[in-house]
Short mmCIF file of N, CA and C in Angstrom, two decimals:
data_model
loop_
_atom_site.label_atom_id
_atom_site.label_comp_id
_atom_site.label_asym_id
_atom_site.label_seq_id
_atom_site.Cartn_x
_atom_site.Cartn_y
_atom_site.Cartn_z
N MET A 1 -26.86 -18.18 -97.56
CA MET A 1 -25.55 -18.77 -97.25
C MET A 1 -25.24 -19.85 -98.29
N PRO A 2 -24.00 -19.92 -98.78
CA PRO A 2 -23.64 -20.92 -99.78
C PRO A 2 -23.71 -22.32 -99.19
N ASP A 3 -24.05 -23.28 -100.04
CA ASP A 3 -24.06 -24.65 -99.56
C ASP A 3 -22.63 -25.20 -99.57
N ASN A 4 -22.49 -26.45 -99.13
CA ASN A 4 -21.16 -27.05 -99.01
C ASN A 4 -20.43 -27.10 -100.34
N ASN A 5 -21.12 -27.46 -101.42
CA ASN A 5 -20.47 -27.54 -102.73
C ASN A 5 -19.95 -26.17 -103.18
N GLU A 6 -20.74 -25.15 -102.94
CA GLU A 6 -20.31 -23.80 -103.30
C GLU A 6 -19.10 -23.37 -102.47
N LEU A 7 -19.13 -23.70 -101.19
CA LEU A 7 -17.99 -23.37 -100.33
C LEU A 7 -16.73 -24.11 -100.77
N VAL A 8 -16.88 -25.37 -101.12
CA VAL A 8 -15.74 -26.16 -101.60
C VAL A 8 -15.20 -25.55 -102.88
N ASN A 9 -16.07 -25.18 -103.79
CA ASN A 9 -15.62 -24.59 -105.05
C ASN A 9 -14.93 -23.24 -104.84
N MET A 10 -15.47 -22.45 -103.92
CA MET A 10 -14.85 -21.16 -103.62
C MET A 10 -13.47 -21.36 -103.00
N LEU A 11 -13.38 -22.29 -102.07
CA LEU A 11 -12.10 -22.59 -101.42
C LEU A 11 -11.09 -23.13 -102.42
N ARG A 12 -11.55 -24.01 -103.29
CA ARG A 12 -10.68 -24.56 -104.33
C ARG A 12 -10.14 -23.45 -105.24
N ALA A 13 -10.98 -22.53 -105.61
CA ALA A 13 -10.56 -21.42 -106.47
C ALA A 13 -9.51 -20.55 -105.78
N VAL A 14 -9.73 -20.27 -104.50
CA VAL A 14 -8.78 -19.45 -103.74
C VAL A 14 -7.44 -20.17 -103.62
N ILE A 15 -7.49 -21.45 -103.30
CA ILE A 15 -6.25 -22.23 -103.15
C ILE A 15 -5.51 -22.29 -104.47
N GLN A 16 -6.20 -22.53 -105.57
CA GLN A 16 -5.55 -22.59 -106.87
C GLN A 16 -4.90 -21.27 -107.23
N GLU A 17 -5.56 -20.19 -106.92
CA GLU A 17 -5.00 -18.86 -107.20
C GLU A 17 -3.73 -18.63 -106.38
N GLU A 18 -3.77 -18.99 -105.12
CA GLU A 18 -2.59 -18.84 -104.26
C GLU A 18 -1.46 -19.75 -104.72
N MET A 19 -1.80 -20.97 -105.10
CA MET A 19 -0.78 -21.91 -105.55
C MET A 19 -0.10 -21.43 -106.83
N GLN A 20 -0.82 -20.74 -107.68
CA GLN A 20 -0.24 -20.22 -108.91
C GLN A 20 0.89 -19.25 -108.59
N SER A 21 0.67 -18.36 -107.63
CA SER A 21 1.73 -17.41 -107.26
C SER A 21 2.89 -18.12 -106.58
N VAL A 22 2.60 -19.14 -105.78
CA VAL A 22 3.66 -19.91 -105.13
C VAL A 22 4.49 -20.64 -106.18
N ARG A 23 3.82 -21.26 -107.16
CA ARG A 23 4.55 -21.96 -108.23
C ARG A 23 5.47 -21.01 -108.98
N GLN A 24 4.97 -19.83 -109.29
CA GLN A 24 5.78 -18.86 -110.02
C GLN A 24 7.00 -18.44 -109.19
N GLU A 25 6.79 -18.23 -107.91
CA GLU A 25 7.90 -17.83 -107.05
C GLU A 25 8.93 -18.94 -106.94
N VAL A 26 8.47 -20.17 -106.78
CA VAL A 26 9.39 -21.31 -106.70
C VAL A 26 10.15 -21.46 -108.02
N ARG A 27 9.45 -21.32 -109.13
CA ARG A 27 10.09 -21.43 -110.45
C ARG A 27 11.20 -20.38 -110.59
N THR A 28 10.93 -19.16 -110.17
CA THR A 28 11.91 -18.09 -110.25
C THR A 28 13.13 -18.40 -109.37
N ILE A 29 12.89 -18.87 -108.16
CA ILE A 29 13.98 -19.20 -107.25
C ILE A 29 14.83 -20.33 -107.82
N VAL A 30 14.19 -21.37 -108.33
CA VAL A 30 14.92 -22.51 -108.88
C VAL A 30 15.75 -22.06 -110.08
N GLN A 31 15.18 -21.26 -110.95
CA GLN A 31 15.93 -20.78 -112.11
C GLN A 31 17.15 -19.98 -111.68
N GLU A 32 16.99 -19.13 -110.68
CA GLU A 32 18.12 -18.33 -110.20
C GLU A 32 19.19 -19.22 -109.58
N GLU A 33 18.77 -20.22 -108.82
CA GLU A 33 19.73 -21.12 -108.18
C GLU A 33 20.45 -22.00 -109.20
N LEU A 34 19.77 -22.35 -110.29
CA LEU A 34 20.38 -23.23 -111.30
C LEU A 34 21.21 -22.47 -112.32
N LYS A 35 21.10 -21.16 -112.35
CA LYS A 35 21.84 -20.38 -113.33
C LYS A 35 23.35 -20.63 -113.27
N PRO A 36 23.99 -20.61 -112.09
CA PRO A 36 25.43 -20.89 -112.06
C PRO A 36 25.77 -22.30 -112.56
N VAL A 37 24.92 -23.26 -112.25
CA VAL A 37 25.16 -24.63 -112.71
C VAL A 37 25.08 -24.69 -114.23
N SER A 38 24.10 -24.05 -114.81
CA SER A 38 23.95 -24.02 -116.26
C SER A 38 25.14 -23.35 -116.92
N GLU A 39 25.61 -22.27 -116.31
CA GLU A 39 26.76 -21.57 -116.87
C GLU A 39 28.01 -22.44 -116.82
N ARG A 40 28.20 -23.16 -115.72
CA ARG A 40 29.37 -24.05 -115.61
C ARG A 40 29.28 -25.19 -116.60
N LEU A 41 28.10 -25.76 -116.77
CA LEU A 41 27.93 -26.83 -117.75
C LEU A 41 28.21 -26.33 -119.16
N ALA A 42 27.75 -25.14 -119.48
CA ALA A 42 27.99 -24.58 -120.80
C ALA A 42 29.49 -24.39 -121.02
N ALA A 43 30.20 -23.92 -119.99
CA ALA A 43 31.65 -23.75 -120.10
C ALA A 43 32.35 -25.09 -120.28
N LEU A 44 31.90 -26.10 -119.55
CA LEU A 44 32.48 -27.43 -119.70
C LEU A 44 32.24 -27.99 -121.10
N GLU A 45 31.03 -27.82 -121.60
CA GLU A 45 30.71 -28.29 -122.95
C GLU A 45 31.58 -27.58 -124.00
N THR A 46 31.76 -26.30 -123.82
CA THR A 46 32.59 -25.54 -124.74
C THR A 46 34.02 -26.05 -124.68
N GLY A 47 34.52 -26.29 -123.48
CA GLY A 47 35.87 -26.82 -123.31
C GLY A 47 36.03 -28.18 -123.95
N GLN A 48 35.01 -29.02 -123.85
CA GLN A 48 35.06 -30.35 -124.45
C GLN A 48 35.09 -30.24 -125.97
N GLN A 49 34.33 -29.33 -126.52
CA GLN A 49 34.28 -29.18 -127.98
C GLN A 49 35.61 -28.67 -128.52
N VAL A 50 36.27 -27.82 -127.77
CA VAL A 50 37.55 -27.26 -128.21
C VAL A 50 38.61 -28.36 -128.24
N ARG A 51 38.56 -29.28 -127.29
CA ARG A 51 39.58 -30.35 -127.20
C ARG A 51 39.39 -31.44 -128.23
N THR A 52 38.22 -31.61 -128.75
CA THR A 52 37.99 -32.72 -129.69
C THR A 52 38.23 -32.31 -131.11
#
């Protein structure tokens, strides 16, 4: 049976692996949600450049 340190290391590895997929999913969601904002900002910047 693994000792406490081995169990902690195994648990840490599993949690880190799961967190990696969660981070990627959150990153994807945030990018999708921010896409309209980025597009509007780009349009505003273009409009500002045309007026100056």
